[in-house]
GROMACS .gro file of N, CA and C in nm:
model
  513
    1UNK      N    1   5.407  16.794  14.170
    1UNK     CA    2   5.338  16.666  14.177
    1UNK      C    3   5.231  16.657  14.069
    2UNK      N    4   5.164  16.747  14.044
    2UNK     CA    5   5.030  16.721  13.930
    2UNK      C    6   5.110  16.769  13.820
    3UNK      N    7   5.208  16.819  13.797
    3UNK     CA    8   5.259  16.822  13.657
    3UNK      C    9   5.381  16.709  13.671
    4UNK      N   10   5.393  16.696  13.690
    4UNK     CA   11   5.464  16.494  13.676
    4UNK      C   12   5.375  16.437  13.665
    5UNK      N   13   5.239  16.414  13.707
    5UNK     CA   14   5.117  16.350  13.670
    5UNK      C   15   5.103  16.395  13.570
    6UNK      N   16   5.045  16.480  13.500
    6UNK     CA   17   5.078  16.518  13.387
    6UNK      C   18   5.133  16.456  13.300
    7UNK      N   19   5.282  16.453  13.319
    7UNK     CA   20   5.391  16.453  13.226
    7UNK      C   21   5.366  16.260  13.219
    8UNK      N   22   5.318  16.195  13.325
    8UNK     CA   23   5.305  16.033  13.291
    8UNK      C   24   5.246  16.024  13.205
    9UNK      N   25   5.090  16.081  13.262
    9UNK     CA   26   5.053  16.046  13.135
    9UNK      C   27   5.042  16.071  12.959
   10UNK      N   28   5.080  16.202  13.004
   10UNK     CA   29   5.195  16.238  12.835
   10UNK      C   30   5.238  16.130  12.772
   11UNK      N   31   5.319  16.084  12.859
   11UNK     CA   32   5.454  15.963  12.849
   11UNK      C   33   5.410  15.821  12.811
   12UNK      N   34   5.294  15.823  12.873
   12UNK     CA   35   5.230  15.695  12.867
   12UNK      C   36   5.137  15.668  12.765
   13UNK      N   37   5.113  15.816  12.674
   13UNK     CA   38   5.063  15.796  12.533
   13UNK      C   39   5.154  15.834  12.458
   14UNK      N   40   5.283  15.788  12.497
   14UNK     CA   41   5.383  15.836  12.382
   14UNK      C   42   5.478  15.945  12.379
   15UNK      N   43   5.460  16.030  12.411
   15UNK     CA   44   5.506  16.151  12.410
   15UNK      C   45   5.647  16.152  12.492
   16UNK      N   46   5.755  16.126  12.395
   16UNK     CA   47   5.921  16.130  12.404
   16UNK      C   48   5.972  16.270  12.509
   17UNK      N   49   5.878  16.348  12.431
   17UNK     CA   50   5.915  16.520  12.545
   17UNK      C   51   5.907  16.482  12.689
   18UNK      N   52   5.729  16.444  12.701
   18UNK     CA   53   5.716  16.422  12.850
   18UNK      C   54   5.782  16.316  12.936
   19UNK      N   55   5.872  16.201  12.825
   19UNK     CA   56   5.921  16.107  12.915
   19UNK      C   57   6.052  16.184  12.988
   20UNK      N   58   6.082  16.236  12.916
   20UNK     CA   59   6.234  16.327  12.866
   20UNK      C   60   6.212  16.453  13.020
   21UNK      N   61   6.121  16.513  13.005
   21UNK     CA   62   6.137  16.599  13.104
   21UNK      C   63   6.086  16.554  13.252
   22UNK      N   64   6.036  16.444  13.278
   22UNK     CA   65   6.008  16.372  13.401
   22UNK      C   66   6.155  16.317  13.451
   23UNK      N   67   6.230  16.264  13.336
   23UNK     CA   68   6.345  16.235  13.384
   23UNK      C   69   6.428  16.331  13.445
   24UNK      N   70   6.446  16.438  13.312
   24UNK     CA   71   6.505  16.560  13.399
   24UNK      C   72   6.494  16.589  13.550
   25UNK      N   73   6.388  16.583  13.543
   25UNK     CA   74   6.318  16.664  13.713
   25UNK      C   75   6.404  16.559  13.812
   26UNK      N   76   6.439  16.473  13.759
   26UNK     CA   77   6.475  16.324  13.864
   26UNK      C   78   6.607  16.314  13.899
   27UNK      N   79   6.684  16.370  13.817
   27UNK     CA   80   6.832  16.339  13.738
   27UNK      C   81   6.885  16.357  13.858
   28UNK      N   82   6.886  16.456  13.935
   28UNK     CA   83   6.960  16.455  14.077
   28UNK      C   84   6.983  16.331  14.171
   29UNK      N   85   6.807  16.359  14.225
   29UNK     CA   86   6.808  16.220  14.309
   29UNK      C   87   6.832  16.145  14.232
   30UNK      N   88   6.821  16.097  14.113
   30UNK     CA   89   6.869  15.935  14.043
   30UNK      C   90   7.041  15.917  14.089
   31UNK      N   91   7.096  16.007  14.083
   31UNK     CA   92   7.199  16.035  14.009
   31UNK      C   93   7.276  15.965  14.177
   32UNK      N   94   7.231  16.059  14.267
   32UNK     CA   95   7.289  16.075  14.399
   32UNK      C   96   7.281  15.984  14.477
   33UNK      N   97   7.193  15.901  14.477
   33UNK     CA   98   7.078  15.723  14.528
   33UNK      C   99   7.235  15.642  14.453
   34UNK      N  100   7.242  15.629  14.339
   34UNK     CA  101   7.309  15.554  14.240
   34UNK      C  102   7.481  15.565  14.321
   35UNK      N  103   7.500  15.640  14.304
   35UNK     CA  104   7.641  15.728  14.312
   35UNK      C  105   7.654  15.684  14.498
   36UNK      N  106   7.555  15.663  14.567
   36UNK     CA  107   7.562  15.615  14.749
   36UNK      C  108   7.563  15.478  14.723
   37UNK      N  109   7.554  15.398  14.619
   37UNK     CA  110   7.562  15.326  14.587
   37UNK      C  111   7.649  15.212  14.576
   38UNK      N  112   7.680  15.274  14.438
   38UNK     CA  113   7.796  15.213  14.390
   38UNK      C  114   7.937  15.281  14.395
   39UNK      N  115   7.931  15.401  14.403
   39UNK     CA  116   8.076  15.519  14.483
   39UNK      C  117   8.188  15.511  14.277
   40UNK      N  118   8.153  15.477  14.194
   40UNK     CA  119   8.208  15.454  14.088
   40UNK      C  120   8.113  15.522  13.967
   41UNK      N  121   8.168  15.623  13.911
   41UNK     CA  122   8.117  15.692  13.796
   41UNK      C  123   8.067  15.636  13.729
   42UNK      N  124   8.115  15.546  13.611
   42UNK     CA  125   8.114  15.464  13.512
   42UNK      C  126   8.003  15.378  13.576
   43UNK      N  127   7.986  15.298  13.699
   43UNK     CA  128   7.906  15.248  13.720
   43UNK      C  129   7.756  15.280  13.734
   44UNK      N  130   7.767  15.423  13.791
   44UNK     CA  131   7.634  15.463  13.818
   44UNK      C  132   7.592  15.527  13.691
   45UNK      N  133   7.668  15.566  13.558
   45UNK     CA  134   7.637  15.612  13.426
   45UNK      C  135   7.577  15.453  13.365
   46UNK      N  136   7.620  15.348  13.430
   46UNK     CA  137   7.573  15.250  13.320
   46UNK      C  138   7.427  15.263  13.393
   47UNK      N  139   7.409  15.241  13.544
   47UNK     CA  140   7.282  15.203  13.627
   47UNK      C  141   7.190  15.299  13.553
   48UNK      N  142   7.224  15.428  13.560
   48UNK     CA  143   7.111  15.565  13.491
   48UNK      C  144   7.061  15.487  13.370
   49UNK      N  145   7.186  15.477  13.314
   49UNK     CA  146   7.130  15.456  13.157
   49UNK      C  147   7.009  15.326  13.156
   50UNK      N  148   7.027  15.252  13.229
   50UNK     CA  149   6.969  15.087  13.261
   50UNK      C  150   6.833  15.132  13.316
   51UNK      N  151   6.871  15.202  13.412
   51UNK     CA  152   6.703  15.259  13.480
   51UNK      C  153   6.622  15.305  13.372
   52UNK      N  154   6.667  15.445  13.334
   52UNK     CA  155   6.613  15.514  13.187
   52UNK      C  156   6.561  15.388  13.150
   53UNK      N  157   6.607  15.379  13.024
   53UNK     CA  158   6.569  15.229  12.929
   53UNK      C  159   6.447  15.154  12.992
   54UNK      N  160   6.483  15.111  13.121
   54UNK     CA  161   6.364  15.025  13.136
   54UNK      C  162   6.248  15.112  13.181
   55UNK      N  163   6.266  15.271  13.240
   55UNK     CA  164   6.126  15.279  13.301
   55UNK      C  165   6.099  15.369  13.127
   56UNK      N  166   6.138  15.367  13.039
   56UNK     CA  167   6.071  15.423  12.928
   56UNK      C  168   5.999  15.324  12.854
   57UNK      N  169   6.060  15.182  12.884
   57UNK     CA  170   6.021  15.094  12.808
   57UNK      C  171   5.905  14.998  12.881
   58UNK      N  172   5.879  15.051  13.026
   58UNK     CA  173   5.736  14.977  13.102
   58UNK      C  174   5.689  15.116  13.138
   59UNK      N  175   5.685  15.219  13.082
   59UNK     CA  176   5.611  15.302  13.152
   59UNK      C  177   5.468  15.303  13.179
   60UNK      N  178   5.450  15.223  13.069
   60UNK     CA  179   5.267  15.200  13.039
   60UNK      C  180   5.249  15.070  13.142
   61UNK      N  181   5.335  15.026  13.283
   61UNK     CA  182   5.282  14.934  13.325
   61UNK      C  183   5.284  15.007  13.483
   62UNK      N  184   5.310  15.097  13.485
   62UNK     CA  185   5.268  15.212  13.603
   62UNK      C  186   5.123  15.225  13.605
   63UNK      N  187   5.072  15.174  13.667
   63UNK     CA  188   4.927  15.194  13.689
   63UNK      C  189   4.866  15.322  13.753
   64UNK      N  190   4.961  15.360  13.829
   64UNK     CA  191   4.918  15.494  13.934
   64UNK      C  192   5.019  15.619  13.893
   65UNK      N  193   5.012  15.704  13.836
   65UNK     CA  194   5.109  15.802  13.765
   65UNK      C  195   5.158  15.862  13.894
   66UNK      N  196   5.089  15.879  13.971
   66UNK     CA  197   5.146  15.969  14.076
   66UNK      C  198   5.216  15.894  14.193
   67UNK      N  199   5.266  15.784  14.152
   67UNK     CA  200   5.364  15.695  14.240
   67UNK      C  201   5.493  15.682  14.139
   68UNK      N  202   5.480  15.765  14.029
   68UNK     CA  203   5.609  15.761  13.930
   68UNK      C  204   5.751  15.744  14.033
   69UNK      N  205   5.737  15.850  14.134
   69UNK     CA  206   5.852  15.869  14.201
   69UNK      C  207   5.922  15.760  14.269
   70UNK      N  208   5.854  15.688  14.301
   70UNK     CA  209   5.874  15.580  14.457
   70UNK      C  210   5.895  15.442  14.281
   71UNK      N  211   5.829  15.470  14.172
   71UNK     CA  212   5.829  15.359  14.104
   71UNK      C  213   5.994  15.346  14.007
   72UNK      N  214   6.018  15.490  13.951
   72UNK     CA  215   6.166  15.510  13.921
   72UNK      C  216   6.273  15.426  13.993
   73UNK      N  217   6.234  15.506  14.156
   73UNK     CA  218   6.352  15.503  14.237
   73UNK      C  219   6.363  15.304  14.285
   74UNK      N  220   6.257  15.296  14.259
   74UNK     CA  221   6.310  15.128  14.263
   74UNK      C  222   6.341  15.020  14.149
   75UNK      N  223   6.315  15.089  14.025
   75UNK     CA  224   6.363  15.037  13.904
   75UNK      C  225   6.510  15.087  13.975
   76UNK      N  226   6.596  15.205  13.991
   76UNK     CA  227   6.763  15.195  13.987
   76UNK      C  228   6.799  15.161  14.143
   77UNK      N  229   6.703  15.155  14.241
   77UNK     CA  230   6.749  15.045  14.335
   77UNK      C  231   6.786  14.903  14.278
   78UNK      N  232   6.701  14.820  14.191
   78UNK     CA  233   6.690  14.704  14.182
   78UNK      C  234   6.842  14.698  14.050
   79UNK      N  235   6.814  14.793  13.977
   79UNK     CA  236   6.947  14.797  13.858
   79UNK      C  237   7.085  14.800  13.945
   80UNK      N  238   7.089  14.840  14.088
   80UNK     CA  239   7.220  14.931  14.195
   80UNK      C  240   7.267  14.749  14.194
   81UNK      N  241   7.150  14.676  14.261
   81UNK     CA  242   7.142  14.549  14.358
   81UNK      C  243   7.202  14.481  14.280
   82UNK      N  244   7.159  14.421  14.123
   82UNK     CA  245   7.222  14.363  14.044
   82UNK      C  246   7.339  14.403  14.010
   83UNK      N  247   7.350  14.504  13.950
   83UNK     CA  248   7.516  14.539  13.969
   83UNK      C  249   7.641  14.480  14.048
   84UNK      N  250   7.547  14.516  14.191
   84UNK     CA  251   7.662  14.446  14.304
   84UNK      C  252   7.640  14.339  14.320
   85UNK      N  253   7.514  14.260  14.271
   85UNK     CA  254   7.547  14.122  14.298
   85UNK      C  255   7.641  14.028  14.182
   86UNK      N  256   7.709  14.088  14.073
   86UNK     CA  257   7.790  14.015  13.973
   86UNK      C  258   7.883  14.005  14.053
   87UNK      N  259   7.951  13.909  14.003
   87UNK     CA  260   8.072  13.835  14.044
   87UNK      C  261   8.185  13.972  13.971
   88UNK      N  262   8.191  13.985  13.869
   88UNK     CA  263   8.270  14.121  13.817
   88UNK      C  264   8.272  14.201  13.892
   89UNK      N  265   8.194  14.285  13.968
   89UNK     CA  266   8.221  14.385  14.073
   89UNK      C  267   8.279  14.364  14.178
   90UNK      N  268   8.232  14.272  14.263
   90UNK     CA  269   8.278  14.179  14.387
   90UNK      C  270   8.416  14.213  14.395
   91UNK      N  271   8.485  14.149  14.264
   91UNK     CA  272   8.630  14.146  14.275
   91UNK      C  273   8.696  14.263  14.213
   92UNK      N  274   8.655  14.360  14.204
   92UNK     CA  275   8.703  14.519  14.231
   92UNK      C  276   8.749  14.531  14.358
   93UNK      N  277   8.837  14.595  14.389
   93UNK     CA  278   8.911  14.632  14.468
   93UNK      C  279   8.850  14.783  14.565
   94UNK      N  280   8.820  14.795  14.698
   94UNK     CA  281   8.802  14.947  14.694
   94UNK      C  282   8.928  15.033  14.668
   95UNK      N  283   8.863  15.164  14.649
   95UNK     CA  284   8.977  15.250  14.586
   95UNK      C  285   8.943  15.369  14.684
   96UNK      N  286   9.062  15.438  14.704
   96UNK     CA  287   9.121  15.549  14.824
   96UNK      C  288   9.061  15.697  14.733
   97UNK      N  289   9.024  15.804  14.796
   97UNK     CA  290   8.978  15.904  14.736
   97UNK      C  291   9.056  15.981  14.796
   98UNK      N  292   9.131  16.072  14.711
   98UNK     CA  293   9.268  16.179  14.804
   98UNK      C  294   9.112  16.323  14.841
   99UNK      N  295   9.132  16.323  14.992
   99UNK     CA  296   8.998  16.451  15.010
   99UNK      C  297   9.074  16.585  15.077
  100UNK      N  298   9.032  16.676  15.114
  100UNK     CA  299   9.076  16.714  15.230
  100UNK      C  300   9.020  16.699  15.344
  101UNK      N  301   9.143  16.732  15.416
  101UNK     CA  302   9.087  16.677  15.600
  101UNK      C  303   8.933  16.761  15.614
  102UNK      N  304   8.889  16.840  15.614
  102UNK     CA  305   8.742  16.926  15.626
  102UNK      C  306   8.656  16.773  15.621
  103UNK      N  307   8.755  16.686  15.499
  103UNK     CA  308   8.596  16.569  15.463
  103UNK      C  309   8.606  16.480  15.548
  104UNK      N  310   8.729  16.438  15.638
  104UNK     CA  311   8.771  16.347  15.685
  104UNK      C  312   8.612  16.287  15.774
  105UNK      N  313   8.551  16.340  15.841
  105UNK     CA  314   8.431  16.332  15.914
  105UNK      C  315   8.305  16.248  15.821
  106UNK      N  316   8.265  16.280  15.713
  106UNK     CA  317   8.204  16.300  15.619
  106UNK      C  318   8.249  16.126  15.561
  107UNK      N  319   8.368  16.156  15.525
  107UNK     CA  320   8.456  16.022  15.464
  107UNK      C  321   8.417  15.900  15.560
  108UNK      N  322   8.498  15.904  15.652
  108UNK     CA  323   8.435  15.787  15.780
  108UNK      C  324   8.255  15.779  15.808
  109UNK      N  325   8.189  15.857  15.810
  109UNK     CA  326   7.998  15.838  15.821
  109UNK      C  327   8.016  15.786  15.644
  110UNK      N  328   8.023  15.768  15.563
  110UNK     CA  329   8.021  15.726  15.435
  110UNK      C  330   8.070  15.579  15.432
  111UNK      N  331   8.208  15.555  15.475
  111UNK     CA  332   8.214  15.449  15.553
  111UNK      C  333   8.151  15.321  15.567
  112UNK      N  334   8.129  15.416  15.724
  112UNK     CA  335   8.089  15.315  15.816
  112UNK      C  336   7.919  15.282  15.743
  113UNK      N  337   7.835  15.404  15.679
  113UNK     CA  338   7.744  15.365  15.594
  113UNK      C  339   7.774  15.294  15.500
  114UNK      N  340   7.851  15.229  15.445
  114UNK     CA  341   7.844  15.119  15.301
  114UNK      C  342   7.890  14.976  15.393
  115UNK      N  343   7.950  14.998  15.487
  115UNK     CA  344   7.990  14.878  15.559
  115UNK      C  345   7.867  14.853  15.591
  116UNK      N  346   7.709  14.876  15.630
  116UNK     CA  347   7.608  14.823  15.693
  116UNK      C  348   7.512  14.726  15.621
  117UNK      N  349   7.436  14.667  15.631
  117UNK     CA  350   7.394  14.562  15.578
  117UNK      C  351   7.294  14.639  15.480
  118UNK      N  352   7.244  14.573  15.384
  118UNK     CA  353   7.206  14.722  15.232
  118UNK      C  354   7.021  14.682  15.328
  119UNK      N  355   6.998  14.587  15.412
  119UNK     CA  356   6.871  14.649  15.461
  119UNK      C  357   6.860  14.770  15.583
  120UNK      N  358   6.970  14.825  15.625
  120UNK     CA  359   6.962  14.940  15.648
  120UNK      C  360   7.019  15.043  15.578
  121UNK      N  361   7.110  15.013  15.521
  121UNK     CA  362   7.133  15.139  15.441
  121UNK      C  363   7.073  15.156  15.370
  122UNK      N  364   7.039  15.077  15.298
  122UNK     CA  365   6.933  15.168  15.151
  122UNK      C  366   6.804  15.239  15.197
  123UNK      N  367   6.714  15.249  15.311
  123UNK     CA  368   6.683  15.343  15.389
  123UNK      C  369   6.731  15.462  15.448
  124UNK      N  370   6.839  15.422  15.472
  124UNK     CA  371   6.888  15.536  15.531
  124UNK      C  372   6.933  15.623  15.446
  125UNK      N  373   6.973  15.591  15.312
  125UNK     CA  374   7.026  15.691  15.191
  125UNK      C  375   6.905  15.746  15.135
  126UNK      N  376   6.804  15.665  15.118
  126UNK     CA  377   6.704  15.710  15.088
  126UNK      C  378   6.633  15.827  15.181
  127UNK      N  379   6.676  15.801  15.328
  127UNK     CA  380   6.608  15.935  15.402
  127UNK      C  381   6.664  16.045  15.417
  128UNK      N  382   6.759  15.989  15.391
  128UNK     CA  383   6.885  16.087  15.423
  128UNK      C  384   6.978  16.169  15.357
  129UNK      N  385   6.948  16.089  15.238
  129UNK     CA  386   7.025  16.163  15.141
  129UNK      C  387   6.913  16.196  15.012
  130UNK      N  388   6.851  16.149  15.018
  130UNK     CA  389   6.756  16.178  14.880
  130UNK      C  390   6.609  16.220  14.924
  131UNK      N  391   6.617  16.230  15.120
  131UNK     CA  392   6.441  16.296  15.164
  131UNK      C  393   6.347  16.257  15.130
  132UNK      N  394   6.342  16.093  15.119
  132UNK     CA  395   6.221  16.039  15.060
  132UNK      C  396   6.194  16.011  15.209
  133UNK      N  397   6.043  16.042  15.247
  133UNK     CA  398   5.962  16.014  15.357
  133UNK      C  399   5.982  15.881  15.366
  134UNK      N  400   5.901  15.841  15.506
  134UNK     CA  401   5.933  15.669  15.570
  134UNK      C  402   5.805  15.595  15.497
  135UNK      N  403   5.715  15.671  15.432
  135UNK     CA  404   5.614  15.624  15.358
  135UNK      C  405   5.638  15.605  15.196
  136UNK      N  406   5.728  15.682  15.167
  136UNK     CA  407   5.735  15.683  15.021
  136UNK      C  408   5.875  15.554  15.048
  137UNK      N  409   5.982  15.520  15.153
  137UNK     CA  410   6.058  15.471  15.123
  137UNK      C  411   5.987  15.320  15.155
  138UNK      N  412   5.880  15.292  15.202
  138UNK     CA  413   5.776  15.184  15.226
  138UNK      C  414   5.710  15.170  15.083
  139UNK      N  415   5.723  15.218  15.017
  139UNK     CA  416   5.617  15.256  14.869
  139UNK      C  417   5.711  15.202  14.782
  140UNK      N  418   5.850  15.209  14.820
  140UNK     CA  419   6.009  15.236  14.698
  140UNK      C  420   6.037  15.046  14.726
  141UNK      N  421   6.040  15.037  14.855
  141UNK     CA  422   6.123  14.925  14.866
  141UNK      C  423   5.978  14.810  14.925
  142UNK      N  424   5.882  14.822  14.901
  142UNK     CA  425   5.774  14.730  14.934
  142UNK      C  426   5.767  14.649  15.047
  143UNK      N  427   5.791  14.762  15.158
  143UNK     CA  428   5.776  14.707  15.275
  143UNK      C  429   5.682  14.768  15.370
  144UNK      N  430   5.673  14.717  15.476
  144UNK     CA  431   5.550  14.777  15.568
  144UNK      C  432   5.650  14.871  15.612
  145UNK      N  433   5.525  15.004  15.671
  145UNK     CA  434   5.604  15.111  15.732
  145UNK      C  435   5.652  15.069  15.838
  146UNK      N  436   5.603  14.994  15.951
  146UNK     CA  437   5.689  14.980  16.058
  146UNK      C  438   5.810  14.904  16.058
  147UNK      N  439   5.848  14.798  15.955
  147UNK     CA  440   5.977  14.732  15.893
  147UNK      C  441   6.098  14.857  15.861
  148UNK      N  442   6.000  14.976  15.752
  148UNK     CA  443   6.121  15.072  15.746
  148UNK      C  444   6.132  15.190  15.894
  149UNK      N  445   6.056  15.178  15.952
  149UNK     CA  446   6.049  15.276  16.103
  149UNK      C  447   6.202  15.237  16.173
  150UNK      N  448   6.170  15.074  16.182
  150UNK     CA  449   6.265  15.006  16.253
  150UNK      C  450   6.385  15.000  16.228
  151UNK      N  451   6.415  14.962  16.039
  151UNK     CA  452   6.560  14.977  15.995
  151UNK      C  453   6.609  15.085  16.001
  152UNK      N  454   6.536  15.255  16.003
  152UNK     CA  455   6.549  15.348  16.020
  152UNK      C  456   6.702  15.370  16.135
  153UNK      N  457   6.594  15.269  16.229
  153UNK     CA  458   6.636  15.345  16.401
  153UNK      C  459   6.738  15.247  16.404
  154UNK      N  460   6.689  15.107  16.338
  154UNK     CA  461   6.852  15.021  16.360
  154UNK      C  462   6.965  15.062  16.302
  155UNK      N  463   6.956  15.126  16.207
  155UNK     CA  464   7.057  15.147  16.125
  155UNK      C  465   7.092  15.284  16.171
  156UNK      N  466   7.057  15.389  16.206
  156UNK     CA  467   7.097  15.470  16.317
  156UNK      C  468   7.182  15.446  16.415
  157UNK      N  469   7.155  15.374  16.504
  157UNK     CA  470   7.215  15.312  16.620
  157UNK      C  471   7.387  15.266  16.580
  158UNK      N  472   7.321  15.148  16.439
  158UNK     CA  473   7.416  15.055  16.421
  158UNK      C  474   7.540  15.181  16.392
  159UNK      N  475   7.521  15.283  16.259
  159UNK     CA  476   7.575  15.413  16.259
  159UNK      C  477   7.685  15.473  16.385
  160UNK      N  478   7.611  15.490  16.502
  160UNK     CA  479   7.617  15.551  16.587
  160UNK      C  480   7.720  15.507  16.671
  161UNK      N  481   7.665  15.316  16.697
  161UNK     CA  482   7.791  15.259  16.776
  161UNK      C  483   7.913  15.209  16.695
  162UNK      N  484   7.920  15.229  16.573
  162UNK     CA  485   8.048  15.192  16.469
  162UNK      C  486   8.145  15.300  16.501
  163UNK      N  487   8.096  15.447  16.481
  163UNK     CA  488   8.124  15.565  16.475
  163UNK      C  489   8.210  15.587  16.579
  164UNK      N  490   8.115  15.614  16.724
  164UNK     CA  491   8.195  15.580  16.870
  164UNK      C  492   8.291  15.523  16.850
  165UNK      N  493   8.293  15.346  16.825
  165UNK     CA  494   8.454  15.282  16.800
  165UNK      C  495   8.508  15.314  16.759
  166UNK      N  496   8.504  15.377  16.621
  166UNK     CA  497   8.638  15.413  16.496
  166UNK      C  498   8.670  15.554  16.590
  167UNK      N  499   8.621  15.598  16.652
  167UNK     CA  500   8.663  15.713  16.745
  167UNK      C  501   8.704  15.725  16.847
  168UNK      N  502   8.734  15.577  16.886
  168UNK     CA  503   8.818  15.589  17.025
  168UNK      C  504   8.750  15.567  17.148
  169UNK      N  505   8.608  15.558  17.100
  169UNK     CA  506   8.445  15.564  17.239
  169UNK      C  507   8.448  15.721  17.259
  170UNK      N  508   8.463  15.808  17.174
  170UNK     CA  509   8.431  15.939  17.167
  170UNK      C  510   8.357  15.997  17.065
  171UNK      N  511   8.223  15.997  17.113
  171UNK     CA  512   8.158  16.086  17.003
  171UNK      C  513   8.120  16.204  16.961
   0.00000   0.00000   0.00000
């Protein structure tokens, strides 16, 4: 945390290294947020690249260096959103992933998570898959904590009773 502080403000007087290795540190979660996303390579290589670009090119409008994290992750939330809101994507087709049965479990909770409305899922990927606290995901997506408490637990539930059905009422 204080050397990512650091490295902002490196970044924020210029310094290409420090923008360069803040990203590094990120590349995972960017990568993995993006990829729960949009489920398409090519797509989430354009979103990275789109995020990059813009948080190198407003970095100097980060006022608080040590909210870099929560400030990234909603520059390629907001790059994910646009994406899916073009009319070009829309009419993509989903596409079948050959897995093995081990994933079959895994495959269906993936699912039934992209089928949910993106105000609970994008919480829930965020807690769940990328361990951003209910405060930092209040920080990411500019909402009050008890708004994300709630989508938390709704989107849990909602999870929970989809799951049961596609299972027969066996969970």
């Amino acid at each position: 945390m204080a050397s990512d502080i650091f490295l902002v403000k490196k970044a924020q007087k210029g310094s290409k290294e420090a923008f360069v290795q803040l990203i590094q540190g990120y590349e995972r979660i960017l990568y993995n947020t993006a990829y729960r996303f949009l489920r398409n390579e090519q797509d989430v290589a354009d979103v990275l690249q789109e995020t990059i670009l813009t948080a190198y090119q407003k970095i100097n409008q980060l006022k608080q260096p040590r909210y870099f994290n929560t400030w990234l992750c909603r520059i390629l939330i907001n790059q994910c959103k646009q994406l899916l809101n073009t009319e070009a994507y829309a009419d993509i087709e989903d596409y079948q992933i050959s897995v093995d049965t081990k994933e079959t479990d895994k495959l269906v909770l993936d699912e039934l998570l992209n089928n949910l409305s993106s105000i609970y899922r994008i919480p829930l990927i965020l807690y769940y898959y990328n361990g951003f606290s209910v405060k930092e995901i209040s920080e990411i997506l500019a909402e009050p904590l008890g708004t994300i408490k709630s989508r938390l637990a709704r989107g849990r539930a909602l999870l929970e009773k989809e799951y049961t059905h596609s299972e027969g009422g066996v969970m």
